Short mmCIF file of C-alpha atoms and ligand atoms in Angstrom, two decimals:
data_model
loop_
_atom_site.label_atom_id
_atom_site.label_comp_id
_atom_site.label_asym_id
_atom_site.label_seq_id
_atom_site.Cartn_x
_atom_site.Cartn_y
_atom_site.Cartn_z
CA UNK A 1 -15.45 53.44 -13.15
CA UNK A 2 -17.69 51.51 -11.46
CA UNK A 3 -20.27 49.09 -13.41
CA UNK A 4 -23.74 49.46 -12.07
CA UNK A 5 -24.76 45.89 -12.99
CA UNK A 6 -21.93 43.85 -11.83
CA UNK A 7 -21.60 41.76 -8.50
CA UNK A 8 -18.57 41.53 -6.85
CA UNK A 9 -18.17 38.55 -5.59
CA UNK A 10 -15.97 38.10 -1.95
CA UNK A 11 -15.14 35.08 -0.88
CA UNK A 12 -14.53 34.43 2.62
CA UNK A 13 -14.53 30.24 2.67
CA UNK A 14 -10.42 30.75 3.91
CA UNK A 15 -11.71 33.59 6.44
CA UNK A 16 -15.42 32.94 7.59
CA UNK A 17 -15.29 29.74 6.36
CA UNK A 18 -12.55 28.61 8.58
CA UNK A 19 -14.11 29.25 11.66
CA UNK A 20 -16.75 26.71 11.40
CA UNK A 21 -16.65 24.77 14.05
CA UNK A 22 -14.32 21.76 13.91
CA UNK A 23 -12.39 22.96 10.57
CA UNK A 24 -8.83 23.73 10.88
CA UNK A 25 -6.80 24.22 7.57
CA UNK A 26 -3.60 24.17 6.88
CA UNK A 27 -1.26 26.08 4.82
CA UNK A 28 -1.53 24.02 1.43
CA UNK A 29 -4.65 22.99 2.26
CA UNK A 30 -5.69 26.92 2.21
CA UNK A 31 -3.60 27.47 -0.70
CA UNK A 32 -5.57 24.91 -2.90
CA UNK A 33 -8.62 26.39 -2.00
CA UNK A 34 -7.90 29.94 -2.56
CA UNK A 35 -6.51 28.10 -6.41
CA UNK A 36 -10.32 26.70 -6.51
CA UNK A 37 -11.72 29.69 -5.86
CA UNK A 38 -9.09 31.91 -8.30
CA UNK A 39 -10.32 29.27 -11.09
CA UNK A 40 -14.05 30.29 -10.04
CA UNK A 41 -13.29 33.64 -10.90
CA UNK A 42 -14.07 35.14 -7.31
CA UNK A 43 -13.60 38.96 -7.58
CA UNK A 44 -11.81 39.22 -3.74
CA UNK A 45 -10.51 36.17 -1.41
CA UNK A 46 -10.61 37.13 1.70
CA UNK A 47 -7.91 35.26 3.00
CA UNK A 48 -7.43 35.35 7.04
CA UNK A 49 -7.39 37.46 10.06
CA UNK A 50 -3.48 38.37 9.80
CA UNK A 51 -3.79 39.51 13.42
CA UNK A 52 -4.90 36.14 14.98
CA UNK A 53 -2.12 33.99 14.77
CA UNK A 54 1.07 33.93 12.89
CA UNK A 55 -0.37 31.08 11.10
CA UNK A 56 -2.91 32.92 9.88
CA UNK A 57 -0.74 35.69 8.67
CA UNK A 58 1.24 33.29 6.78
CA UNK A 59 -1.45 32.34 5.14
CA UNK A 60 -2.53 35.51 4.19
CA UNK A 61 0.23 36.09 2.72
CA UNK A 62 1.26 32.79 0.73
CA UNK A 63 -2.18 33.46 -0.52
CA UNK A 64 -1.24 37.29 -1.81
CA UNK A 65 1.67 36.04 -3.39
CA UNK A 66 -0.37 33.13 -5.09
CA UNK A 67 -3.28 34.58 -7.00
CA UNK A 68 -4.15 37.03 -9.42
CA UNK A 69 -7.63 38.41 -7.80
CA UNK A 70 -7.93 40.85 -5.26
CA UNK A 71 -6.85 39.53 -1.64
CA UNK A 72 -8.67 40.99 1.65
CA UNK A 73 -7.25 40.69 4.70
CA UNK A 74 -9.17 40.85 7.97
CA UNK A 75 -8.96 43.42 10.57
CA UNK A 76 -10.54 45.09 13.70
CA UNK A 77 -9.93 48.74 13.93
CA UNK A 78 -6.81 48.96 15.71
CA UNK A 79 -3.77 50.31 14.70
CA UNK A 80 -2.09 47.10 15.40
CA UNK A 81 -4.23 44.85 13.11
CA UNK A 82 -4.51 46.56 10.48
CA UNK A 83 -0.65 47.41 10.05
CA UNK A 84 0.16 43.66 10.46
CA UNK A 85 -2.89 43.16 7.49
CA UNK A 86 -1.40 44.96 5.59
CA UNK A 87 2.43 43.51 6.25
CA UNK A 88 0.06 40.13 4.52
CA UNK A 89 -1.10 41.44 1.96
CA UNK A 90 1.27 44.27 0.67
CA UNK A 91 2.74 41.86 -2.32
CA UNK A 92 -1.32 41.17 -3.52
CA UNK A 93 -1.43 41.89 -7.16
CA UNK A 94 -4.64 44.09 -5.72
CA UNK A 95 -4.45 44.20 -1.99
CA UNK A 96 -7.40 44.87 0.41
CA UNK A 97 -7.80 45.88 3.83
CA UNK A 98 -10.83 44.90 5.35
CA UNK A 99 -11.79 46.72 8.73
CA UNK A 100 -14.82 46.05 11.21
CA UNK A 101 -16.25 47.40 14.29
CA UNK A 102 -19.57 46.46 15.11
CA UNK A 103 -22.46 48.99 15.91
CA UNK A 104 -25.21 47.58 17.46
CA UNK A 105 -25.99 49.19 20.93
CA UNK A 106 -25.95 45.40 22.15
CA UNK A 107 -22.57 44.71 20.91
CA UNK A 108 -21.07 48.16 21.81
CA UNK A 109 -22.81 48.24 24.88
CA UNK A 110 -21.59 44.47 26.32
CA UNK A 111 -18.85 43.19 23.71
CA UNK A 112 -16.95 46.61 23.19
CA UNK A 113 -18.42 49.04 26.20
CA UNK A 114 -18.02 51.84 24.15
CA UNK A 115 -19.96 54.42 23.52
CA UNK A 116 -21.47 55.33 20.00
CA UNK A 117 -18.81 58.33 19.84
CA UNK A 118 -16.63 56.54 20.38
CA UNK A 119 -17.10 54.00 18.12
CA UNK A 120 -17.55 56.33 15.23
CA UNK A 121 -13.93 57.62 16.01
CA UNK A 122 -12.49 54.68 16.00
CA UNK A 123 -14.01 53.26 12.34
CA UNK A 124 -13.17 56.63 10.90
CA UNK A 125 -9.09 56.71 12.48
CA UNK A 126 -9.30 52.41 11.31
CA UNK A 127 -10.65 53.65 7.85
CA UNK A 128 -7.93 56.22 8.17
CA UNK A 129 -5.26 54.71 8.75
CA UNK A 130 -6.09 51.37 6.09
CA UNK A 131 -6.51 53.84 3.42
CA UNK A 132 -2.97 55.51 4.23
CA UNK A 133 -1.99 51.86 3.28
CA UNK A 134 -3.79 50.73 0.65
CA UNK A 135 -6.24 51.89 -2.03
CA UNK A 136 -8.84 50.02 -1.50
CA UNK A 137 -10.19 49.54 2.18
CA UNK A 138 -14.04 47.60 3.12
CA UNK A 139 -15.52 48.77 6.50
CA UNK A 140 -17.77 46.42 8.24
CA UNK A 141 -20.35 47.39 10.60
CA UNK A 142 -20.75 44.01 12.49
CA UNK A 143 -24.06 43.42 13.13
CA UNK A 144 -25.51 46.25 10.86
CA UNK A 145 -28.88 44.47 10.94
CA UNK A 146 -29.10 45.06 14.30
CA UNK A 147 -27.76 48.44 14.53
CA UNK A 148 -29.69 51.88 14.94
CA UNK A 149 -30.09 52.99 11.12
CA UNK A 150 -30.07 56.96 12.32
CA UNK A 151 -26.48 56.12 14.25
CA UNK A 152 -25.84 53.49 11.20
CA UNK A 153 -25.89 56.28 8.51
CA UNK A 154 -23.61 58.19 10.47
CA UNK A 155 -21.01 55.89 10.58
CA UNK A 156 -21.23 55.33 7.06
CA UNK A 157 -21.22 58.55 5.95
CA UNK A 158 -17.77 59.46 8.08
CA UNK A 159 -16.29 56.01 6.98
CA UNK A 160 -16.70 56.60 3.33
CA UNK A 161 -15.20 60.28 3.62
CA UNK A 162 -12.78 58.79 5.38
CA UNK A 163 -11.81 56.63 2.33
CA UNK A 164 -13.43 53.55 2.40
CA UNK A 165 -14.47 52.51 -1.25
CA UNK A 166 -16.88 49.27 0.48
CA UNK A 167 -19.04 49.49 3.00
CA UNK A 168 -20.92 46.29 4.47
CA UNK A 169 -23.81 45.81 6.11
CA UNK A 170 -23.37 42.05 7.70
CA UNK A 171 -26.69 40.37 9.05
CA UNK A 172 -23.97 38.80 11.21
CA UNK A 173 -26.63 36.70 13.51
CA UNK A 174 -28.89 35.39 10.74
CA UNK A 175 -31.31 37.54 12.17
CA UNK A 176 -32.97 39.39 9.14
CA UNK A 177 -35.63 38.22 7.35
CA UNK A 178 -35.77 39.05 3.11
CA UNK A 179 -38.31 41.49 2.94
CA UNK A 180 -37.16 43.48 5.85
CA UNK A 181 -33.05 43.57 5.25
CA UNK A 182 -33.65 44.43 1.22
CA UNK A 183 -35.73 47.38 2.43
CA UNK A 184 -33.16 48.06 4.73
CA UNK A 185 -30.60 48.47 2.04
CA UNK A 186 -32.80 50.24 0.38
CA UNK A 187 -33.26 52.86 3.15
CA UNK A 188 -29.12 53.14 3.40
CA UNK A 189 -28.38 53.62 -0.28
CA UNK A 190 -30.95 56.20 -0.30
CA UNK A 191 -30.34 57.97 2.59
CA UNK A 192 -26.45 58.31 3.04
CA UNK A 193 -25.25 61.41 1.32
CA UNK A 194 -22.15 60.01 -0.34
CA UNK A 195 -22.84 56.20 -0.70
CA UNK A 196 -22.26 56.30 -4.46
CA UNK A 197 -18.56 56.61 -3.93
CA UNK A 198 -18.69 52.91 -2.57
CA UNK A 199 -19.60 49.66 -3.15
CA UNK A 200 -22.61 48.63 -0.98
CA UNK A 201 -21.62 45.10 0.31
CA UNK A 202 -23.68 42.62 2.11
CA UNK A 203 -22.42 39.31 4.65
CA UNK A 204 -25.09 36.90 5.35
CA UNK A 205 -25.22 34.39 8.16
CA UNK A 206 -27.38 31.93 8.02
CA UNK A 207 -29.08 31.22 11.47
CA UNK A 208 -32.63 30.77 10.79
CA UNK A 209 -31.94 29.69 7.07
CA UNK A 210 -31.92 32.97 5.47
CA UNK A 211 -28.83 34.05 4.43
CA UNK A 212 -28.67 32.86 0.72
CA UNK A 213 -32.82 34.89 0.70
CA UNK A 214 -31.39 37.83 2.23
CA UNK A 215 -28.55 38.37 0.04
CA UNK A 216 -30.69 37.75 -2.90
CA UNK A 217 -32.98 40.84 -1.32
CA UNK A 218 -30.07 42.79 -0.82
CA UNK A 219 -29.14 42.04 -4.05
CA UNK A 220 -32.31 43.19 -5.52
CA UNK A 221 -32.42 46.46 -3.78
CA UNK A 222 -28.58 47.68 -4.74
CA UNK A 223 -25.73 45.93 -2.70
CA UNK A 224 -23.28 45.43 -5.27
CA UNK A 225 -21.00 43.06 -3.47
CA UNK A 226 -21.74 39.75 -2.29
CA UNK A 227 -20.04 37.72 0.43
CA UNK A 228 -20.16 33.85 0.11
CA UNK A 229 -18.53 30.75 0.88
CA UNK A 230 -18.62 27.70 -0.84
CA UNK A 231 -20.83 25.36 0.71
CA UNK A 232 -22.37 28.07 2.83
CA UNK A 233 -19.19 26.84 5.80
CA UNK A 234 -18.87 29.50 8.48
CA UNK A 235 -19.41 30.32 12.09
CA UNK A 236 -22.60 28.56 13.80
CA UNK A 237 -24.83 28.17 10.95
CA UNK A 238 -22.76 29.43 7.91
CA UNK A 239 -22.59 31.93 6.02
CA UNK A 240 -24.17 32.44 2.39
CA UNK A 241 -23.24 29.61 0.18
CA UNK A 242 -21.92 30.51 -2.71
CA UNK A 243 -23.18 28.53 -5.26
CA UNK A 244 -26.60 29.26 -4.11
CA UNK A 245 -26.20 32.47 -4.73
CA UNK A 246 -24.72 32.25 -7.67
CA UNK A 247 -27.07 29.89 -9.46
CA UNK A 248 -30.26 31.86 -8.14
CA UNK A 249 -28.92 34.79 -9.89
CA UNK A 250 -28.05 33.22 -12.94
CA UNK A 251 -31.40 31.01 -13.04
CA UNK A 252 -33.64 33.69 -12.67
CA UNK A 253 -31.20 36.33 -14.63
CA UNK A 254 -34.15 38.39 -15.89
CA UNK A 255 -35.51 39.19 -12.33
CA UNK A 256 -31.97 40.10 -10.85
CA UNK A 257 -30.28 41.87 -14.21
CA UNK A 258 -26.95 41.53 -13.11
CA UNK A 259 -23.63 40.16 -13.64
CA UNK A 260 -21.03 38.45 -11.97
CA UNK A 261 -17.77 36.43 -12.87
CA UNK A 262 -18.65 33.28 -11.96
CA UNK A 263 -17.59 29.94 -14.10
CA UNK A 264 -20.18 28.24 -13.02
CA UNK A 265 -19.09 25.11 -14.55
CA UNK A 266 -16.12 25.10 -11.94
CA UNK A 267 -18.53 25.60 -8.64
CA UNK A 268 -19.19 21.67 -8.52
CA UNK A 269 -15.45 20.39 -8.50
CA UNK A 270 -14.67 23.45 -5.90
CA UNK A 271 -18.11 22.32 -3.64
CA UNK A 272 -16.41 18.78 -3.58
CA UNK A 273 -12.60 20.19 -2.91
CA UNK A 274 -13.44 22.05 -0.11
CA UNK A 275 -15.83 19.50 1.68
CA UNK A 276 -12.74 17.36 1.22
CA UNK A 277 -10.14 19.21 2.77
CA UNK A 278 -12.35 20.78 5.56
CA UNK A 279 -13.99 17.52 6.08
CA UNK A 280 -17.13 19.16 6.28
CA UNK A 281 -19.82 16.65 4.43
CA UNK A 282 -22.01 18.16 1.68
CA UNK A 283 -25.49 17.00 2.40
CA UNK A 284 -27.19 14.78 -0.20
CA UNK A 285 -30.17 17.28 -0.47
CA UNK A 286 -28.13 20.34 -0.52
CA UNK A 287 -28.84 22.80 -3.46
CA UNK A 288 -27.07 22.76 -6.47
CA UNK A 289 -24.26 20.54 -5.43
CA UNK A 290 -25.56 17.70 -3.17
CA UNK A 291 -25.99 14.25 -4.56
CA UNK A 292 -29.43 14.34 -5.03
CA UNK A 293 -29.89 17.99 -6.12
CA UNK A 294 -30.23 16.71 -9.94
CA UNK A 295 -31.58 12.94 -9.33
CA UNK A 296 -34.96 11.97 -10.33
CA UNK A 297 -36.48 9.31 -8.54
CA UNK A 298 -39.49 8.42 -9.33
CA UNK A 299 -41.28 7.18 -12.72
CA UNK A 300 -43.06 10.02 -13.87
CA UNK A 301 -40.36 12.59 -13.17
CA UNK A 302 -37.67 10.18 -15.00
CA UNK A 303 -40.41 9.78 -17.97
CA UNK A 304 -39.99 13.98 -18.33
CA UNK A 305 -36.47 14.40 -17.94
CA UNK A 306 -35.88 12.20 -20.35
CA UNK A 307 -38.70 13.95 -23.42
CA UNK A 308 -37.02 17.74 -22.26
CA UNK A 309 -34.99 17.78 -19.31
CA UNK A 310 -36.36 21.47 -18.75
CA UNK A 311 -39.78 19.55 -17.52
CA UNK A 312 -37.69 19.09 -13.96
CA UNK A 313 -34.95 20.71 -14.44
CA UNK A 314 -34.22 24.52 -13.88
CA UNK A 315 -30.56 24.59 -14.52
CA UNK A 316 -28.12 21.64 -15.88
CA UNK A 317 -25.90 19.61 -13.98
CA UNK A 318 -23.27 20.26 -16.75
CA UNK A 319 -23.87 24.13 -15.61
CA UNK A 320 -22.68 23.52 -12.23
CA UNK A 321 -20.01 21.02 -14.25
CA UNK A 322 -21.54 18.16 -12.48
CA UNK A 323 -20.78 15.55 -15.64
CA UNK A 324 -21.57 11.57 -15.77
CA UNK A 325 -19.02 9.48 -14.91
CA UNK A 326 -16.99 7.51 -17.42
CA UNK A 327 -14.82 4.42 -17.50
CA UNK A 328 -11.69 6.73 -18.61
CA UNK A 329 -8.74 4.11 -17.62
CA UNK A 330 -8.32 0.56 -17.12
CA UNK A 331 -5.27 -1.73 -16.18
CA UNK A 332 -3.94 -1.32 -18.88
CA UNK A 333 -3.00 2.35 -19.40
CA UNK A 334 -0.03 4.01 -19.63
CA UNK A 335 1.52 6.74 -17.66
CA UNK A 336 0.77 8.82 -20.65
CA UNK A 337 -2.62 8.46 -21.09
CA UNK A 338 -3.05 9.05 -17.10
CA UNK A 339 -0.96 12.44 -17.68
CA UNK A 340 -2.91 13.38 -20.60
CA UNK A 341 -6.04 12.45 -18.95
CA UNK A 342 -5.37 14.24 -15.53
CA UNK A 343 -4.33 17.01 -17.39
CA UNK A 344 -7.31 17.77 -19.49
CA UNK A 345 -9.27 17.67 -16.21
CA UNK A 346 -7.78 20.57 -15.28
CA UNK A 347 -5.14 19.62 -12.82
CA UNK A 348 -1.49 21.27 -12.86
CA UNK A 349 0.49 18.67 -11.26
CA UNK A 350 4.38 18.43 -10.89
CA UNK A 351 6.33 15.35 -12.34
CA UNK A 352 6.90 14.33 -8.85
CA UNK A 353 3.12 14.55 -8.47
CA UNK A 354 2.49 12.75 -11.76
CA UNK A 355 4.62 9.71 -10.44
CA UNK A 356 2.63 9.57 -7.26
CA UNK A 357 -0.19 9.23 -8.50
CA UNK A 358 0.52 7.09 -11.20
CA UNK A 359 1.82 4.56 -8.44
CA UNK A 360 -1.79 4.66 -6.66
CA UNK A 361 -3.76 4.44 -9.73
CA UNK A 362 -1.80 1.79 -10.79
CA UNK A 363 -2.39 0.01 -7.53
CA UNK A 364 -5.93 0.91 -7.61
CA UNK A 365 -6.08 -0.61 -11.68
CA UNK A 366 -5.39 -4.23 -10.10
CA UNK A 367 -8.27 -4.15 -7.98
CA UNK A 368 -10.85 -2.11 -9.92
CA UNK A 369 -11.64 -2.41 -13.18
CA UNK A 370 -13.14 0.58 -14.76
CA UNK A 371 -11.54 3.97 -13.02
CA UNK A 372 -13.75 6.93 -13.33
CA UNK A 373 -13.22 10.96 -13.25
CA UNK A 374 -14.15 10.72 -9.92
CA UNK A 375 -11.39 7.98 -8.78
CA UNK A 376 -8.77 9.76 -10.48
CA UNK A 377 -10.21 13.05 -8.81
CA UNK A 378 -9.73 11.34 -5.53
CA UNK A 379 -6.54 9.97 -6.29
CA UNK A 380 -4.84 12.78 -7.35
CA UNK A 381 -6.17 14.19 -4.36
CA UNK A 382 -4.96 11.95 -2.09
CA UNK A 383 -1.40 12.99 -3.19
CA UNK A 384 0.94 12.87 -0.05
CA UNK A 385 -0.10 15.93 1.75
CA UNK A 386 2.22 15.74 4.63
CA UNK A 387 5.55 14.31 5.18
CA UNK A 388 4.95 10.08 5.59
CA UNK A 389 6.21 9.88 9.24
CA UNK A 390 4.29 6.67 9.32
CA UNK A 391 2.82 4.48 6.94
CA UNK A 392 1.06 2.20 6.40
CA UNK A 393 2.35 -1.90 4.92
CA UNK A 394 0.27 -4.37 6.27
CA UNK A 395 -2.43 -5.26 8.62
CA UNK A 396 -4.24 -8.40 9.53
CA UNK A 397 -7.98 -8.24 11.43
CA UNK A 398 -9.49 -10.92 12.95
CA UNK A 399 -12.96 -10.10 13.23
CA UNK A 400 -16.79 -11.99 13.87
CA UNK A 401 -19.64 -11.49 15.95
CA UNK A 402 -18.91 -13.99 18.48
CA UNK A 403 -15.43 -13.04 18.63
CA UNK A 404 -13.40 -9.66 19.76
CA UNK A 405 -11.85 -8.23 17.07
CA UNK A 406 -8.25 -8.12 16.85
CA UNK A 407 -5.89 -6.67 14.79
CA UNK A 408 -2.07 -6.69 13.52
CA UNK A 409 -0.88 -4.01 11.48
CA UNK A 410 2.58 -3.13 10.78
CA UNK A 411 4.12 1.10 9.90
CA UNK A 412 6.59 1.83 7.83
CA UNK A 413 9.43 4.36 10.32
CA UNK A 414 12.37 5.63 9.37
CA UNK A 415 13.38 2.83 7.17
CA UNK A 416 12.31 0.41 9.89
CA UNK A 417 8.96 -1.55 10.33
CA UNK A 418 7.46 -1.77 13.18
CA UNK A 419 4.32 -4.15 14.34
CA UNK A 420 1.81 -4.02 17.32
CA UNK A 421 -1.16 -6.42 17.74
CA UNK A 422 -4.22 -4.96 19.92
CA UNK A 423 -7.72 -5.59 20.04
CA UNK A 424 -10.64 -3.31 20.10
CA UNK A 425 -14.57 -2.69 19.76
CA UNK A 426 -15.05 -4.07 16.23
CA UNK A 427 -12.51 -4.07 13.60
CA UNK A 428 -11.66 -0.33 12.76
CA UNK A 429 -11.04 0.42 16.54
CA UNK A 430 -8.60 -2.59 16.99
CA UNK A 431 -6.37 -1.22 13.66
CA UNK A 432 -6.42 1.90 15.41
CA UNK A 433 -5.76 0.64 18.79
CA UNK A 434 -2.47 -1.64 17.16
CA UNK A 435 -1.44 1.73 14.81
CA UNK A 436 -1.48 3.90 17.74
CA UNK A 437 0.89 1.36 19.97
CA UNK A 438 2.92 1.36 17.48
CA UNK A 439 3.48 5.30 17.37
CA UNK A 440 2.90 5.00 20.81
CA UNK A 441 1.10 8.34 22.55
CA UNK A 442 -2.39 9.16 22.86
CA UNK A 443 -4.45 9.93 19.08
CA UNK A 444 -8.00 9.38 20.09
CA UNK A 445 -10.55 9.39 17.69
CA UNK A 446 -13.01 12.09 17.48
CA UNK A 447 -15.09 12.00 14.42
CA UNK A 448 -15.23 9.34 11.60
CA UNK A 449 -16.92 8.97 8.13
CA UNK A 450 -16.73 6.81 5.05
CA UNK A 451 -18.34 7.61 2.04
CA UNK A 452 -17.77 5.63 -1.71
CA UNK A 453 -16.45 7.40 -4.53
CA UNK A 454 -18.72 5.84 -7.38
CA UNK A 455 -21.05 3.26 -7.34
CA UNK A 456 -20.58 -0.88 -7.35
CA UNK A 457 -18.71 -3.16 -5.36
CA UNK A 458 -15.24 -2.18 -6.13
CA UNK A 459 -16.20 1.39 -5.75
CA UNK A 460 -13.60 3.46 -3.86
CA UNK A 461 -14.14 4.09 0.14
CA UNK A 462 -12.94 7.15 0.85
CA UNK A 463 -12.48 7.78 5.04
CA UNK A 464 -12.10 10.80 6.60
CA UNK A 465 -11.49 11.22 10.13
CA UNK A 466 -10.44 13.08 13.02
CA UNK A 467 -8.07 13.24 16.07
CA UNK A 468 -7.95 14.95 19.31
CA UNK A 469 -3.93 15.85 19.75
CA UNK A 470 -2.24 19.15 21.42
CA UNK A 471 -5.31 20.52 22.15
CA UNK A 472 -6.20 20.50 18.44
CA UNK A 473 -8.24 18.61 16.34
CA UNK A 474 -6.53 16.94 12.93
CA UNK A 475 -8.05 15.41 10.16
CA UNK A 476 -6.99 12.23 7.84
CA UNK A 477 -7.90 10.91 4.72
CA UNK A 478 -7.41 7.52 3.37
CA UNK A 479 -8.46 5.96 0.37
CA UNK A 480 -8.73 2.19 -0.93
CA UNK A 481 -11.17 -0.25 -2.18
CA UNK A 482 -10.87 -1.82 0.93
CA UNK A 483 -12.43 0.09 3.61
CA UNK A 484 -10.53 -1.03 6.99
CA UNK A 485 -6.98 -0.15 4.53
CA UNK A 486 -9.06 3.35 4.18
CA UNK A 487 -9.99 3.97 7.46
CA UNK A 488 -5.82 2.93 8.51
CA UNK A 489 -4.15 5.22 5.50
CA UNK A 490 -7.37 7.96 6.74
CA UNK A 491 -6.07 7.21 10.99
CA UNK A 492 -2.58 7.19 9.86
CA UNK A 493 -2.83 10.26 7.91
CA UNK A 494 -4.13 12.25 10.65
CA UNK A 495 -1.25 11.30 13.29
CA UNK A 496 1.45 12.14 10.21
CA UNK A 497 -0.65 15.96 9.88
CA UNK A 498 -1.26 16.22 13.79
CA UNK A 499 3.07 15.99 14.04
CA UNK A 500 3.53 18.29 11.29
CA UNK A 501 1.30 20.33 13.62
CA UNK A 502 3.78 20.14 16.25
CA UNK A 503 6.70 20.70 14.87
CA UNK A 504 5.71 23.98 12.79
O1 KIV B 1 -20.31 38.42 10.58
C1 KIV B 1 -20.03 39.12 9.93
O2 KIV B 1 -20.51 40.72 10.60
C2 KIV B 1 -18.47 39.33 9.86
C3 KIV B 1 -17.85 40.64 9.48
C4 KIV B 1 -16.41 40.94 10.25
C5 KIV B 1 -17.85 40.84 8.34
O3 KIV B 1 -17.67 38.33 9.91
ZN1 ZN B 2 -19.51 36.63 9.67
#
């Protein structure tokens, strides 16, 4: 029985989100994001596009076997895509096949080179085939917001008759305006005769910065599935951001009168994790999860918030899981206290992972007096995510404003220490040149980003880099109270990851 006031959240961070320029996630990163999504309480995880590549197929299959919520596989309306998609999700507890085909004139004429009648026939054939394999079938009319409504209604009626249980009306190019998109949804819902047999979904892109507004307008006009990504990741300007749309529905509950299954207190951690794993930083201004989202700078605001937080806060940081940094552990804390703390933070680590993280904790405690939850989180997540073919042992740098920077870097490789010296344009460039000399080959840097995990002079610096190698971009991360060390860790991590990719 369909609950008419319950919103289904389909998260597509692992599919549309992974199409963010420069983002490429490996299997273990995808699995970790899937776990975060499950903790958040999403109804459907769109795990990928299995026909796109063997790596995508494997990721969808692994996610299907690892989570309890529904898992969707995206497929073009083609037999080969649909059967491949089904093979990837057939072991999921709740499999869903998501078939799509464009319905706008411009897409049909120039991209598909098909007549409307042919598109209609293909849509029905694809849906029928999907339905013969899987009870839960979503059909998306790609570029629906720019499609002829008369044709769209024909397609929708036909695919619902063919067995689609969800029909999606994407604003694929982010062209719609909220009042227009809301009216469009209302028009479809009131005029397609069999539409009540399916859930109506929306999938909005953010090209004009309206993805969240359009999604909310659709919900207000009867859409009951929303498609989102964490931090609004996705093609071009991204998709509808899960945290923003859910906190809008939550904060303005009386206006929307709908329910959802998201545990909002898990939002902040999910946002941070996705940002770290994808290497896409969250803007400080980002609504709900940005560093400034709950910061009150002016005296008048601070005074008001102290007197009553609701003077300037429409939602609390706690409601999205953003808690104060507290000093939790120090140099004298033992393994037991460390393991207890990370467990109470919600991490479930194997004994080996705890051992590794505890080793890093001890090294950090030698340099940093107060270790906060944020530090611990960073430490846990820096867990050896790839085999360390090369590992930094020592480095020495000479640098100044009147001398050329030189670096000597020693890496451990197959039990042997190898050292190389190099010069560079600044200490980090010199260190990277020296590390690349030890390893051999070309590992050019594409992007470099540094941020402090917590405040204070002894804060941990977290460096994220991207390197070009083998036609792809590879991300690397490093963490240390010394920013040059963090930078070398990140570079070597990226090279180790690129090497794993090479051998996959
Ligand atoms: O933007 C879009 O139209 C899509 C579909 C495949 C759902 O991503
Ligand atoms: Zn999309």
